[in-house]
mmCIF file of C-alpha atoms and ligand atoms in Angstrom:
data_model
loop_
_atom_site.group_PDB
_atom_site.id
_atom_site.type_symbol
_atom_site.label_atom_id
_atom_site.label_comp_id
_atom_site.label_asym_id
_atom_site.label_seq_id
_atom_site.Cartn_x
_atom_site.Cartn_y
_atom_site.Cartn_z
ATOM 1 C CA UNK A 1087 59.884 30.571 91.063
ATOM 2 C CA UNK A 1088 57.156 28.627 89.699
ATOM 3 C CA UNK A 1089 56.509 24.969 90.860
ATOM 4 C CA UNK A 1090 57.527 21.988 88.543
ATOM 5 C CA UNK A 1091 55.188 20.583 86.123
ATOM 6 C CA UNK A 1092 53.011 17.594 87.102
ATOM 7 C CA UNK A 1093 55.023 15.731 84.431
ATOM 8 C CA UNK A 1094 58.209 15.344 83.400
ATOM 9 C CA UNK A 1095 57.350 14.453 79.573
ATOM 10 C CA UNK A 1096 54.152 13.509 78.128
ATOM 11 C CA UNK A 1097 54.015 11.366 75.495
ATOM 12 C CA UNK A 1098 51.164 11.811 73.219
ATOM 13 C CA UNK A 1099 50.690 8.870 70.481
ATOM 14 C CA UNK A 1100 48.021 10.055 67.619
ATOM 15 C CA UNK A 1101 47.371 13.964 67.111
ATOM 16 C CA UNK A 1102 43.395 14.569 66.372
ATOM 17 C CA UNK A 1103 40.946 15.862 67.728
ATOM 18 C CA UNK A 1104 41.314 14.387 71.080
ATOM 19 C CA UNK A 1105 45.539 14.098 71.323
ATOM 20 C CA UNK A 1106 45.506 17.305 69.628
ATOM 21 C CA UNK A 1107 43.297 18.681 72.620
ATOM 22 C CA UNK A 1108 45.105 17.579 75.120
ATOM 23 C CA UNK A 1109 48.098 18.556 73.852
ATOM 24 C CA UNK A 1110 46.930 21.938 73.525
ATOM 25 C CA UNK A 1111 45.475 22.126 76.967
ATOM 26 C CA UNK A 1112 48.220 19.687 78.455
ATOM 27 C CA UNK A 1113 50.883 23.115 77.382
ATOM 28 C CA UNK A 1114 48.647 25.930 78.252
ATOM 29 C CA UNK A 1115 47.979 24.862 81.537
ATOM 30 C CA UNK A 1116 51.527 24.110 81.828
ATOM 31 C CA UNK A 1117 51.078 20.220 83.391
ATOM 32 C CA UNK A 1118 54.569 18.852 81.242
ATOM 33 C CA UNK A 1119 58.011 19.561 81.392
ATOM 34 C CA UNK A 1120 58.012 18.425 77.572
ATOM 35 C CA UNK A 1121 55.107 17.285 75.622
ATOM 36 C CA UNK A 1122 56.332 15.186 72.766
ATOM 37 C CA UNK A 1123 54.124 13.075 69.961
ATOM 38 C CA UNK A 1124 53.810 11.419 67.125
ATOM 39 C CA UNK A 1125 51.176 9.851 64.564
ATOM 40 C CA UNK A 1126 51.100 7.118 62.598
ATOM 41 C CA UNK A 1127 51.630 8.987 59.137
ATOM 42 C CA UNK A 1128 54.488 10.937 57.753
ATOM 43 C CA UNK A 1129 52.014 13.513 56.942
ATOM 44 C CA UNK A 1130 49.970 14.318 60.281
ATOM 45 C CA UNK A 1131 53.632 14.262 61.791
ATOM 46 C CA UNK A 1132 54.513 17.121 59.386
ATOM 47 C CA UNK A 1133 52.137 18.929 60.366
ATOM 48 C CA UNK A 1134 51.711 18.670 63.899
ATOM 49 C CA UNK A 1135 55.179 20.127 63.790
ATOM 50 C CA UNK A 1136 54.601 23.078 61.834
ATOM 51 C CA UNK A 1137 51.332 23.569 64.276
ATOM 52 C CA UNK A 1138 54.405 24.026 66.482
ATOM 53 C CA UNK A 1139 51.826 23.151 69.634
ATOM 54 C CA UNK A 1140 54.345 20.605 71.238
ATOM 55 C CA UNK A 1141 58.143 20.328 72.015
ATOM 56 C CA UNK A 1142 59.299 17.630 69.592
ATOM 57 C CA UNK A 1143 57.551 15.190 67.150
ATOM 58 C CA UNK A 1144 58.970 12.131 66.857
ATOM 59 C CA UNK A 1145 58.773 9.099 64.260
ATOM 60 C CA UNK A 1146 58.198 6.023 66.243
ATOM 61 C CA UNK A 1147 56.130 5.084 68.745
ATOM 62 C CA UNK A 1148 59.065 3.821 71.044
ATOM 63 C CA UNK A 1149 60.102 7.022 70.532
ATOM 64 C CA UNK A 1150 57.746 9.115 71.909
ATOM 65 C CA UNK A 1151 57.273 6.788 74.912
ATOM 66 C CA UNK A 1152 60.931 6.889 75.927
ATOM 67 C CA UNK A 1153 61.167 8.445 79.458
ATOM 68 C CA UNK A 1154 57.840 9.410 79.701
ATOM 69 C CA UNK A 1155 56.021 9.652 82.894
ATOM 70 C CA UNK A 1156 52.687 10.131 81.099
ATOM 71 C CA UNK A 1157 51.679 8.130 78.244
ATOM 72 C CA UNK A 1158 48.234 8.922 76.432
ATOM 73 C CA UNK A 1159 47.084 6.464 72.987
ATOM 74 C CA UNK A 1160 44.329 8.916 71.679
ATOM 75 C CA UNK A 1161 44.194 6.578 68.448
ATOM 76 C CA UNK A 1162 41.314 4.010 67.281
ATOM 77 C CA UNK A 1163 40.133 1.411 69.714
ATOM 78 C CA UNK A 1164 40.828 -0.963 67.713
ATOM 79 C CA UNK A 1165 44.511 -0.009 67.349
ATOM 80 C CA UNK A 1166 45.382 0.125 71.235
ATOM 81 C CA UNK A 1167 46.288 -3.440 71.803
ATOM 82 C CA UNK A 1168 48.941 -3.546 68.694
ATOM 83 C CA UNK A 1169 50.831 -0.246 70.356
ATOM 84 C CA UNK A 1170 50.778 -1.494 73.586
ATOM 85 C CA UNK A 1171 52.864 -4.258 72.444
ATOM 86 C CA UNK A 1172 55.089 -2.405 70.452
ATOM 87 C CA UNK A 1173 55.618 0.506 73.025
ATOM 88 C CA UNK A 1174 55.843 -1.978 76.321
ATOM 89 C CA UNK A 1175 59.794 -2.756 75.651
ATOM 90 C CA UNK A 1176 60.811 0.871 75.883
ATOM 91 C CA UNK A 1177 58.417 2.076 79.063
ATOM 92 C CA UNK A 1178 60.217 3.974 81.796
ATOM 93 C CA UNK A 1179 59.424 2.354 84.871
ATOM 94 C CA UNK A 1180 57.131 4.261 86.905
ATOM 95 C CA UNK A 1181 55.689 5.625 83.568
ATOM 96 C CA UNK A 1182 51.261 5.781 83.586
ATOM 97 C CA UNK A 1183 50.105 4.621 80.518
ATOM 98 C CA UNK A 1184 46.597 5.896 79.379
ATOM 99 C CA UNK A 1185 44.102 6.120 76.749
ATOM 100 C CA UNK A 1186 41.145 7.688 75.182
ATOM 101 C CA UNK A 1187 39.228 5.028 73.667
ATOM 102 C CA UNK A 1188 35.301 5.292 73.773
ATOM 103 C CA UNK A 1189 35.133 1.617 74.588
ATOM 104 C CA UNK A 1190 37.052 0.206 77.868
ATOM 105 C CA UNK A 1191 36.575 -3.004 78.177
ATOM 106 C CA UNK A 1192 37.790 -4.039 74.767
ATOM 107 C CA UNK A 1193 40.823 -1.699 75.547
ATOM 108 C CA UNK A 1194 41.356 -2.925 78.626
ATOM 109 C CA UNK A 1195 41.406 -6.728 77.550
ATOM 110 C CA UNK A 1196 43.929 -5.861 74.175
ATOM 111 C CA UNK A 1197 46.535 -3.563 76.351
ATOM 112 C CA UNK A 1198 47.023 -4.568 80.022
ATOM 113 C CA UNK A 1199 48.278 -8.492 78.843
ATOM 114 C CA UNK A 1200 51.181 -6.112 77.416
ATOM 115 C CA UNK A 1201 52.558 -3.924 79.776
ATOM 116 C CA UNK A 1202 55.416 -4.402 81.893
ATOM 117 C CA UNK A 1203 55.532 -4.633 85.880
ATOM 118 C CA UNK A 1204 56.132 -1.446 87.337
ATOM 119 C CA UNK A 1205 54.061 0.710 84.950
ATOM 120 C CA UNK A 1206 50.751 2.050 85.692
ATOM 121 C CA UNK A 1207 47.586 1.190 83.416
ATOM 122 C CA UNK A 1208 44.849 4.100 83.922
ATOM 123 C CA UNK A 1209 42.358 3.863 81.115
ATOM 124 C CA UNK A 1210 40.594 7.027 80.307
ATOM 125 C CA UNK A 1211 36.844 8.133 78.250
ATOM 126 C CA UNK A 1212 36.941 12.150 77.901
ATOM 127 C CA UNK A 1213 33.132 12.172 77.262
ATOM 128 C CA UNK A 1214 33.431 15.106 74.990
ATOM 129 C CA UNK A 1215 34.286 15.452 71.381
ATOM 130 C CA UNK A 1216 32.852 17.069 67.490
ATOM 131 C CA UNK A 1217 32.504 15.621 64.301
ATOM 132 C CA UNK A 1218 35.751 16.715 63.762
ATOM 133 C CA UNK A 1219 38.824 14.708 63.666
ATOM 134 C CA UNK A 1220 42.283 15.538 62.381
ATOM 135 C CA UNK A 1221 45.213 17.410 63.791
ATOM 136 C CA UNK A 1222 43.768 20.825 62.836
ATOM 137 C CA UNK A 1223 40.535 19.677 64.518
ATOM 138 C CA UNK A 1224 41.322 19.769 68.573
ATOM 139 C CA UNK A 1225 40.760 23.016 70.857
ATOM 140 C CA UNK A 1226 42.315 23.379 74.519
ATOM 141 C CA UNK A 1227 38.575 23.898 75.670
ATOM 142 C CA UNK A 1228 37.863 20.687 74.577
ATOM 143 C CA UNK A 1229 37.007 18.901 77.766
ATOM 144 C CA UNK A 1230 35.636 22.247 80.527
ATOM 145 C CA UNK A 1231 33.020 20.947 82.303
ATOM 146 C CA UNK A 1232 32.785 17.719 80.242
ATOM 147 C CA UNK A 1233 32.833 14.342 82.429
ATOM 148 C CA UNK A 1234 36.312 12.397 82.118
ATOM 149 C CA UNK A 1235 35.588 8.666 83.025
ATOM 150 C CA UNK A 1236 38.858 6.338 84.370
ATOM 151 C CA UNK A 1237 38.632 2.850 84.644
ATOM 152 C CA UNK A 1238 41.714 1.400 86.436
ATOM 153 C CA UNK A 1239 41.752 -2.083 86.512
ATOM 154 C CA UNK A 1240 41.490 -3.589 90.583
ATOM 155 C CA UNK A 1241 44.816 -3.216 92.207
ATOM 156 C CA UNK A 1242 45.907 -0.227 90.093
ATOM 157 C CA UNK A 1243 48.268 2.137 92.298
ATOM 158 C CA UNK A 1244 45.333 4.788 93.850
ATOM 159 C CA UNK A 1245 48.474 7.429 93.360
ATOM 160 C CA UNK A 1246 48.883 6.833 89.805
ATOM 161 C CA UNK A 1247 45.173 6.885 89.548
ATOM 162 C CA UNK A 1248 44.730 10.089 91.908
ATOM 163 C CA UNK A 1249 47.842 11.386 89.307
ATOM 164 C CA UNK A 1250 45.981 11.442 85.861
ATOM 165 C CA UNK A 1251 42.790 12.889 87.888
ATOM 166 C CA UNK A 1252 44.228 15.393 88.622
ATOM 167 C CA UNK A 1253 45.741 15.647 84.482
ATOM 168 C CA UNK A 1254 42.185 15.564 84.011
ATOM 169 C CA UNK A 1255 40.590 17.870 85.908
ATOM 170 C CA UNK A 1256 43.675 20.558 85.201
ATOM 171 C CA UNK A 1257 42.402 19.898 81.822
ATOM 172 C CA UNK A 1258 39.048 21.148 82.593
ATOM 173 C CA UNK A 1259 37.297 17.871 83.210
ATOM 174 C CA UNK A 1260 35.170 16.608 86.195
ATOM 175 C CA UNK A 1261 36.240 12.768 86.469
ATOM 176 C CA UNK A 1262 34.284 9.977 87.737
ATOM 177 C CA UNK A 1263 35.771 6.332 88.236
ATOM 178 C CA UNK A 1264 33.811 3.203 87.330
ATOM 179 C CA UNK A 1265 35.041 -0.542 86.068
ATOM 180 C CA UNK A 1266 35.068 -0.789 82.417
ATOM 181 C CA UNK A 1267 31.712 -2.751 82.077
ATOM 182 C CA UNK A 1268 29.645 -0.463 83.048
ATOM 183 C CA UNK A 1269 31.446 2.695 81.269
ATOM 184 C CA UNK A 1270 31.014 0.234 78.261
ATOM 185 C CA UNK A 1271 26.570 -0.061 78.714
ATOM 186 C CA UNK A 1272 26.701 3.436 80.184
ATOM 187 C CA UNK A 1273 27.924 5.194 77.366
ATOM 188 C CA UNK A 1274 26.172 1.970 74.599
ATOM 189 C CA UNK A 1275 23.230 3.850 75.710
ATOM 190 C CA UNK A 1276 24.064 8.048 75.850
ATOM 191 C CA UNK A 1277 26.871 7.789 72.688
ATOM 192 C CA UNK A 1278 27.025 4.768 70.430
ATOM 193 C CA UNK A 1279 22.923 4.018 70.297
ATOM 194 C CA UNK A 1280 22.497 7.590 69.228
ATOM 195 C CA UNK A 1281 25.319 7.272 66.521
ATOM 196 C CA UNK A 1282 23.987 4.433 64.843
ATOM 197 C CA UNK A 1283 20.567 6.032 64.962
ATOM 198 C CA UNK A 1284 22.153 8.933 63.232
ATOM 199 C CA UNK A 1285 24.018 6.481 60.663
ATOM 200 C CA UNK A 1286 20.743 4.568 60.108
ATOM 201 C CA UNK A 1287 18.436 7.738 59.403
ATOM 202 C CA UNK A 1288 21.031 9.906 57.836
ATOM 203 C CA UNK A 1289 21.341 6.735 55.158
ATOM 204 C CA UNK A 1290 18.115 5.883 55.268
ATOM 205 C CA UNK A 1291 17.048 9.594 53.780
ATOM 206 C CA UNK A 1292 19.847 9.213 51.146
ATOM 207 C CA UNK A 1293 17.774 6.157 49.956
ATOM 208 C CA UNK A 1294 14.073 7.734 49.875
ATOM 209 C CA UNK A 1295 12.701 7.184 46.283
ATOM 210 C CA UNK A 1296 9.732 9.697 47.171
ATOM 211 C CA UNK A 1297 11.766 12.543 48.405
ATOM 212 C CA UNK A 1298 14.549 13.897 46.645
ATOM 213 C CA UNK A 1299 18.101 14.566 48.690
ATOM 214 C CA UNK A 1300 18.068 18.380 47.687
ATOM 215 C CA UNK A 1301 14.323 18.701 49.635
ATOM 216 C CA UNK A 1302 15.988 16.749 52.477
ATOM 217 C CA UNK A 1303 18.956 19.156 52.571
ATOM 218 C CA UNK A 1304 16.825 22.064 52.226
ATOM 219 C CA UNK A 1305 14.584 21.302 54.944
ATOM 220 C CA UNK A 1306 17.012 19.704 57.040
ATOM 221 C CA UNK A 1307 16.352 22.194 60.212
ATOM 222 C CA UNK A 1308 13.386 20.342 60.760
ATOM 223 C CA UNK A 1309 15.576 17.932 63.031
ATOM 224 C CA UNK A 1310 17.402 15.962 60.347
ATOM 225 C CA UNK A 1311 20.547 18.475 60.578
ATOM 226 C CA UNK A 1312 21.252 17.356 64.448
ATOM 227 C CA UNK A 1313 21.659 13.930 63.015
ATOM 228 C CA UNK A 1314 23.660 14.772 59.834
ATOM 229 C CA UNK A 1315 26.221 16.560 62.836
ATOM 230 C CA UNK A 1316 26.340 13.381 64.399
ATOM 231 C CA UNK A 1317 26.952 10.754 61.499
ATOM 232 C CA UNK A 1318 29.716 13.051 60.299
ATOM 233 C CA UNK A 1319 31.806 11.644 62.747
ATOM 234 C CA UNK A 1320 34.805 9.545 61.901
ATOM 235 C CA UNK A 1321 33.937 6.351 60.095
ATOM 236 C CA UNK A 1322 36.863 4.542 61.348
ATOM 237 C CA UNK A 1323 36.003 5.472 64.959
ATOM 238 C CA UNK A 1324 33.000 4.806 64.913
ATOM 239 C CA UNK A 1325 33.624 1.347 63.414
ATOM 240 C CA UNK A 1326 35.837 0.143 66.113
ATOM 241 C CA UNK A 1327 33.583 1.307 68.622
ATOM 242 C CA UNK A 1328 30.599 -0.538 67.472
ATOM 243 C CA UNK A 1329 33.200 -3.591 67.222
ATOM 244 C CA UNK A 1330 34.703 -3.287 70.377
ATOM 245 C CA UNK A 1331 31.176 -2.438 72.286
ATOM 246 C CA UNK A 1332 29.403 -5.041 70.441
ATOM 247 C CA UNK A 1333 27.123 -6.618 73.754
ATOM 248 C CA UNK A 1334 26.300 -3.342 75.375
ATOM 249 C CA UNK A 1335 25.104 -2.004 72.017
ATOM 250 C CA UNK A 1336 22.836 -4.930 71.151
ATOM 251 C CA UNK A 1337 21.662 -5.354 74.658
ATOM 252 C CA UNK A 1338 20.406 -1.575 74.616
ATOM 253 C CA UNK A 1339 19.244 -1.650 70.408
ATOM 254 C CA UNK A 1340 16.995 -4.988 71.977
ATOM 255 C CA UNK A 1341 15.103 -2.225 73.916
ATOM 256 C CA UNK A 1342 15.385 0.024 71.652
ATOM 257 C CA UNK A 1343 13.385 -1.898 68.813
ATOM 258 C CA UNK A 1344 10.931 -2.631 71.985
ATOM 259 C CA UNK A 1345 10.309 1.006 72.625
ATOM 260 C CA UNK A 1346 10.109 1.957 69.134
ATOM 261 C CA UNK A 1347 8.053 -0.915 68.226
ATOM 262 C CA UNK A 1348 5.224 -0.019 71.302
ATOM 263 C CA UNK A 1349 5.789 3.539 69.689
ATOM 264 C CA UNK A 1350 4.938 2.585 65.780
ATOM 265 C CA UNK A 1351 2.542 0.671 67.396
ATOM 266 C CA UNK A 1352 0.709 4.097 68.947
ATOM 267 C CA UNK A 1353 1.020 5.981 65.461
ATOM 268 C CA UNK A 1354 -0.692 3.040 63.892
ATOM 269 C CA UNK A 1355 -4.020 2.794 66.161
ATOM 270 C CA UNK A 1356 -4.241 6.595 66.952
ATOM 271 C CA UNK A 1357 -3.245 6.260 70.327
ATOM 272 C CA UNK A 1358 -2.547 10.011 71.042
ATOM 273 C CA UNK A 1359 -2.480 9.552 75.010
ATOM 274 C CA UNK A 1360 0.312 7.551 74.597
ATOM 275 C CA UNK A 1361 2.432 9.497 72.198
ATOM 276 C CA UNK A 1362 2.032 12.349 74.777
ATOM 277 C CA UNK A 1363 2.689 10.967 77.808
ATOM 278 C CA UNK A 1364 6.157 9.708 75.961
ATOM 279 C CA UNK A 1365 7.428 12.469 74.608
ATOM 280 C CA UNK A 1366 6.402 14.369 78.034
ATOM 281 C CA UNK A 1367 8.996 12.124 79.673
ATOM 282 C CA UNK A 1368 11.409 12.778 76.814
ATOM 283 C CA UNK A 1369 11.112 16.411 77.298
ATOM 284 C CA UNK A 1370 11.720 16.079 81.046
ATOM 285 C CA UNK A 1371 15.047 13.780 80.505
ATOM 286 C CA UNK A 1372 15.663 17.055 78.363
ATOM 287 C CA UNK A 1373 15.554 19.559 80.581
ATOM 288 C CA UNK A 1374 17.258 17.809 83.159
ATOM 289 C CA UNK A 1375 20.621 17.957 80.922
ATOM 290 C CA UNK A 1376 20.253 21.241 80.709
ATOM 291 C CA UNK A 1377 19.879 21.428 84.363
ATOM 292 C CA UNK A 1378 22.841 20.180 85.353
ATOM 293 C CA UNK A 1379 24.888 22.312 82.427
ATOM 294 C CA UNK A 1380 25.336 19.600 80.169
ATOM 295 C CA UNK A 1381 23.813 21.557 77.645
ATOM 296 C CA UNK A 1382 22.603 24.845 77.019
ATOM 297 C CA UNK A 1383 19.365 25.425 76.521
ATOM 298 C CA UNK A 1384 19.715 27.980 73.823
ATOM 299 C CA UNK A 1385 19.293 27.265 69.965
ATOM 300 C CA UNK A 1386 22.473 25.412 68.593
ATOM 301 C CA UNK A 1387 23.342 28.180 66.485
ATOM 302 C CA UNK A 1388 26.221 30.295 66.599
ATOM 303 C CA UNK A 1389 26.837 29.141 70.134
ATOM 304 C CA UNK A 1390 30.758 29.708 71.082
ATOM 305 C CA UNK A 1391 33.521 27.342 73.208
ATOM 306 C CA UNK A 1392 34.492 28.973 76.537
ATOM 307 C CA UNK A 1393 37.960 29.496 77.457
ATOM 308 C CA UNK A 1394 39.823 27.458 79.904
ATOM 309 C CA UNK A 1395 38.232 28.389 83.330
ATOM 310 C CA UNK A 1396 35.029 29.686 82.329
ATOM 311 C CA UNK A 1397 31.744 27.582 81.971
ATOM 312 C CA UNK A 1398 30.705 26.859 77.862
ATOM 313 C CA UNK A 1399 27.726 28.376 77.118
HETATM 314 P P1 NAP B 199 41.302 11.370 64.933
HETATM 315 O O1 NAP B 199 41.093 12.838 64.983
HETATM 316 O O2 NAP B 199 40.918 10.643 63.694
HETATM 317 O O3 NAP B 199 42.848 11.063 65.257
HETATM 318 C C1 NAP B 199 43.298 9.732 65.325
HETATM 319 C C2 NAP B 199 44.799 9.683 65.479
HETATM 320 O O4 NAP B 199 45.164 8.292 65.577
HETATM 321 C C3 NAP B 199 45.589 10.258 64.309
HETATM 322 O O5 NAP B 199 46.758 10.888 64.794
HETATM 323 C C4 NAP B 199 45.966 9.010 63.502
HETATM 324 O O6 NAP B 199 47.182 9.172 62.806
HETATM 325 C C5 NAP B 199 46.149 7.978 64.590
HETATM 326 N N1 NAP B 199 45.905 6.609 64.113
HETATM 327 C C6 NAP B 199 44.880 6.207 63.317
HETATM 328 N N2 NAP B 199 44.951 4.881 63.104
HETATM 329 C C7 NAP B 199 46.035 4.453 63.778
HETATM 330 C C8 NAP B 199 46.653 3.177 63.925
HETATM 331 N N3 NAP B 199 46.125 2.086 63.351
HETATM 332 N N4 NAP B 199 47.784 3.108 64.678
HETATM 333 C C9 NAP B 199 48.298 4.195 65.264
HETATM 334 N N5 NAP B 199 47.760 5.430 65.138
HETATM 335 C C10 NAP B 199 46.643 5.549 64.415
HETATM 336 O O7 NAP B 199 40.525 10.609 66.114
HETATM 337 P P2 NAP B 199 40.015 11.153 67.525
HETATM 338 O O8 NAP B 199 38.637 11.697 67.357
HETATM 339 O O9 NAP B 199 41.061 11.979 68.146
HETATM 340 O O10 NAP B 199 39.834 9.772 68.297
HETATM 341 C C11 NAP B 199 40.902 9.134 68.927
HETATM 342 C C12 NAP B 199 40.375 8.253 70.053
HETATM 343 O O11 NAP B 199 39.588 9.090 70.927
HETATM 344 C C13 NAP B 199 39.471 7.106 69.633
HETATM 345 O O12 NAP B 199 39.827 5.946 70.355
HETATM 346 C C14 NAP B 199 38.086 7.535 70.052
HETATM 347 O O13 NAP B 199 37.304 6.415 70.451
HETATM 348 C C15 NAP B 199 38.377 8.439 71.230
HETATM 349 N N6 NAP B 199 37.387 9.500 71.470
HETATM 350 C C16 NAP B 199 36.914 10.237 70.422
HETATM 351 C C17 NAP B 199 35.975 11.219 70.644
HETATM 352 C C18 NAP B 199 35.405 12.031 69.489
HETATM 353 O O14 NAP B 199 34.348 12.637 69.622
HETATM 354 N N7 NAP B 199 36.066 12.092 68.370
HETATM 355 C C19 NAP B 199 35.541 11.503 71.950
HETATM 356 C C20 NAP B 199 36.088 10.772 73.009
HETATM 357 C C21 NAP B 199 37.009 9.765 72.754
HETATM 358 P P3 NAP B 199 47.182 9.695 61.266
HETATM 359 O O15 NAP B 199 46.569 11.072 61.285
HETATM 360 O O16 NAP B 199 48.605 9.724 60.920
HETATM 361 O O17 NAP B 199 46.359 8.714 60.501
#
């Protein structure tokens, strides 16, 4: 006989790319007794049931929450606080409730004021994701290898925290704990500095009066595709991110202008030596990722997702 599920039901509110994901890896690795979602429209609903990846999809919010154990929001950042409040009235007690959102402290201030005594608030950051989004758009192999960050707030129950690590890591992840602050200038730095960099150039070529957009798509290999990937990524995402991270990303676009501005500043006198000895540190920082297999080193190119148990190449 095979042991009982982690879960009893796991209530998944939004279906993209990262609810979708975990629903998809939540079943195969067989971590609920019933996995059961919904999604804000009629028509991701519809077809998250004919995807026919979960055990029921439901209309409402309360819903979907009703004797749930697990509760994951994988829906905008800026949405989180508004369905805490609506779902806190009909939370089993006992239940974890969790998110997604690539911006914690924001979360964390819009949902805990909400939820009832006797529920469990784990906040969650998978660090992985595409340009994707969409209920076609998630993959069970979504988060192998990739770093899952929880942020429980001080005084959070360390078995309902030790619980949704251990979600997490059946999901593939590795999972590190931090407090929301720093998660929030961690990740201003390795995630939402290098999307708005991506925004600004991406745009910024779209404007060029000299160079016409065909050349730019045509010769886009020449570095400008890696950014294209990037500001492909969900507008309103990304929106609520750079709203709900607003500090950490101007503290880190300060230095950023700083470095940039000592770096124009080397183009403009000729200053070689300098140019060098920066982009030999870049290169470093580089190969370091790779080092520690959070990249691969080989071109980007036709490079394939692992399955569940087996490192992504
Ligand atoms: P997505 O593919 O666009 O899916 C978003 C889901 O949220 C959809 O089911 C959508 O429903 C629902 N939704 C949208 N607005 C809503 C609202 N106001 N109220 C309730 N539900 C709403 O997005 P995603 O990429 O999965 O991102 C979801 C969360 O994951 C975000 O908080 C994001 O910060 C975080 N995250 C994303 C990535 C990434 O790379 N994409 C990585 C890590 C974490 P409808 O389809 O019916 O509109």
């Amino acid at each position: 006989m095979s042991a009982s599920p982690p879960f009893r039901k796991l209530a998944l509110i939004g279906f993209g790319l990262i609810g979708g994901s975990i629903a998809r890896a939540a079943r195969d690795q067989g971590l609920a007794g019933e996995i059961v979602t919904t999604a804000r429209s009629a028509k991701t609903r519809a077809r998250v049931a004919e995807l026919g990846i979960v055990d029921a999809v439901v209309e409402t919010n309360a819903q979907a929450v009703r004797g749930a154990d697990l509760v994951i929001l994988s829906i905008p950042v800026g949405a989180c606080g508004a369905v805490a409040q609506e779902i806190a009235p009909h939370l089993a007690p006992g239940a974890i409730v969790s998110d997604v959102g690539s911006v914690k402290g924001a979360v964390v201030k819009d949902m805990a004021p909400h939820l009832p005594e006797g529920t469990h608030f784990v906040p969650a950051h998978p660090v992985a994701g595409t340009e994707h989004s969409g209920p076609d758009s998630g993959f069970a192999e979504l988060f192998i290898d990739r770093w899952c960050i929880l942020t429980p707030p001080e005084g959070t129950d360390p078995t309902a925290v030790e619980k949704l690590r251990a979600f997490w890591a059946a999901l593939g992840a590795k999972v590190e704990i931090m407090t929301p602050d720093h998660h929030d200038l961690v990740l201003a730095i390795t995630s939402h500095l290098p999307h708005l960099i991506a925004y600004t150039i991406v745009g910024t070529a779209d404007e060029l009066g000299q160079v016409t957009s065909s050349e730019v798509m045509k010769f886009s290999a020449g570095g400008f595709r890696d950014f294209t990937r990037i500001a492909a990524s969900d507008p309103t995402m990304w929106r609520d991110v750079f709203l709900a991270n607003k500090d950490a990303v101007l503290e880190m676009l300060g230095t950023f202008n700083e470095d940039l501005a000592k770096l124009t500043r080397a183009i403009r006198r000729g200053d070689g030596e300098a140019l060098f000895e920066h982009f030999t540190r870049t290169r470093a920082i580089r190969r370091g990722i790779v080092e520690i297999g959070q990249d691969s080193a080989a071109p980007d190119f036709g490079r394939r997702h692992a399955p569940l148990g087996k490192k992504a190449e």
